[in-house]
Coordinates of C-alpha atoms in Angstrom, one line a residue:
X1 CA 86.2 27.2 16.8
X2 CA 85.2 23.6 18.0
X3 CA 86.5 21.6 20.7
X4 CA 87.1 18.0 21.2
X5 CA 87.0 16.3 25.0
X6 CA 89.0 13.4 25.8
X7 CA 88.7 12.7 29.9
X8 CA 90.9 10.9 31.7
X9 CA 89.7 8.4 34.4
X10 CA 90.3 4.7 36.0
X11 CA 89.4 1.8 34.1
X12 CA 87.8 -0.9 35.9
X13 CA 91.5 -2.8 36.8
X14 CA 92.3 0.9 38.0
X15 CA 94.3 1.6 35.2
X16 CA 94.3 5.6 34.0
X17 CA 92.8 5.9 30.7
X18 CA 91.6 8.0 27.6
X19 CA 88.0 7.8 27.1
X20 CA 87.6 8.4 23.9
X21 CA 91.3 7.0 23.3
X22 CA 91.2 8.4 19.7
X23 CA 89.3 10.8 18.0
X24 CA 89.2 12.8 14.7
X25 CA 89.2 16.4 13.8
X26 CA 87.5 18.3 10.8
X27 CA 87.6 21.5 11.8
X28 CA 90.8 24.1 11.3
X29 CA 91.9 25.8 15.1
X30 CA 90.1 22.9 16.9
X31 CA 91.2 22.9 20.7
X32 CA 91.5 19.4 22.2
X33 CA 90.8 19.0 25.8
X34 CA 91.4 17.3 28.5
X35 CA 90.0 16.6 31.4
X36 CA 90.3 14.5 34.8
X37 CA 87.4 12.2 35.6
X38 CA 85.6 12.2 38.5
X39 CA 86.2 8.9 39.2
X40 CA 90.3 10.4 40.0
X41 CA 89.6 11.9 43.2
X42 CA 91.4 15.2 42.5
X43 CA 94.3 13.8 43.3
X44 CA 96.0 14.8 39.4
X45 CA 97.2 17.4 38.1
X46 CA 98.1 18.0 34.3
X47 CA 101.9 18.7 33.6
X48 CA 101.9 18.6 29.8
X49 CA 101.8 17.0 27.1
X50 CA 104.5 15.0 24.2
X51 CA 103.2 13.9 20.8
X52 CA 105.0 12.7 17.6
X53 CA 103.7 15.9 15.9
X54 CA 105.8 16.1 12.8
X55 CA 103.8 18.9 11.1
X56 CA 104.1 21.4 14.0
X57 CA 100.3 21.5 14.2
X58 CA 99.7 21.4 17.8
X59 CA 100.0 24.6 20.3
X60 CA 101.2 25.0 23.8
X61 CA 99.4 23.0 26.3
X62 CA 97.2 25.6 28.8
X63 CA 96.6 24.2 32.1
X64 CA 93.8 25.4 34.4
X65 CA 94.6 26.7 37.7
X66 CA 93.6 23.7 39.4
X67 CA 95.3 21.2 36.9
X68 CA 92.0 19.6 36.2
X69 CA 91.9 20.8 32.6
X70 CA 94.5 20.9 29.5
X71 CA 93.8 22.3 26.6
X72 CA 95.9 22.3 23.4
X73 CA 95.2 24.5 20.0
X74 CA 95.7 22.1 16.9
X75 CA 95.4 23.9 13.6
X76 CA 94.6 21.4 11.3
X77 CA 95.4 22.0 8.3
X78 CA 97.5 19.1 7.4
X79 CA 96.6 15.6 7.1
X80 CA 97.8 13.4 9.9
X81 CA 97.8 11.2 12.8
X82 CA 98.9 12.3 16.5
X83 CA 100.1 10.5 18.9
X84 CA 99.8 12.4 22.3
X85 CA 100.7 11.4 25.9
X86 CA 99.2 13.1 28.0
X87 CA 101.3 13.9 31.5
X88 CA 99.9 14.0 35.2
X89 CA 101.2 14.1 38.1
X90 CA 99.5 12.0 41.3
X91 CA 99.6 14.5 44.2
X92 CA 99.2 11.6 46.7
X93 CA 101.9 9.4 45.5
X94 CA 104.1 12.3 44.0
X95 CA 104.7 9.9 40.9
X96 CA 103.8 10.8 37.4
X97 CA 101.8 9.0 34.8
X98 CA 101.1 9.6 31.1
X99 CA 98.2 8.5 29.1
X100 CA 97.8 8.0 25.3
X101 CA 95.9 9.6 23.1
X102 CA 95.8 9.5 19.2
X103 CA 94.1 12.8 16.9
X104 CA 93.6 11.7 13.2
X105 CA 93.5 15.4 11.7
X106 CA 91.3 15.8 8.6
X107 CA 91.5 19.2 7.4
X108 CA 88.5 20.6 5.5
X109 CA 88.4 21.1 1.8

């Protein structure tokens, strides 16, 4: 199984982004991750996740304990391009923010 890592952090105008923003997978049962940069101060937490995921290809998201880490299992085996917003919540503030993130699946032959 192979795993794909988007990490969310502040830009340089302290906006929260995806670094990659988009990425695509090959592989079938490909988890996609994310994780909180270290530039975010522990102070976010992953809620969840929405997407536009037609094709029912992506899982449940799992959170770590701390809410540093989300990952969701995306089978892959239809040809497609996700758009997922990634949810967070800022423990500081209390306010939530969501991120986007697009996965282009490319199933194998």
């Amino acid at each position: 199984m192979s795993t794909i890592t988007f990490t969310i952090e502040f830009d340089k105008q302290s906006n929260l982004i995806a670094d990659p923003t988009s990425q695509s997978v090959t592989q079938k049962n490909t988890t996609i991750r994310y994780v909180l940069g270290s530039n975010t101060q522990n102070k976010f937490r992953f809620t969840g996740y929405s997407s536009n995921d037609s094709k029912e290809q992506l899982g449940k998201a799992s959170i770590s304990s701390d809410g540093q880490t989300m990952d969701v299992l995306n089978k892959n085996t239809e040809s497609e391009t996700i758009q997922i917003t990634v949810n967070c919540s800022d423990s500081q503030t209390e306010g939530g923010h969501s991120v986007p993130t697009e996965v282009r699946n490319i199933p194998p032959n």
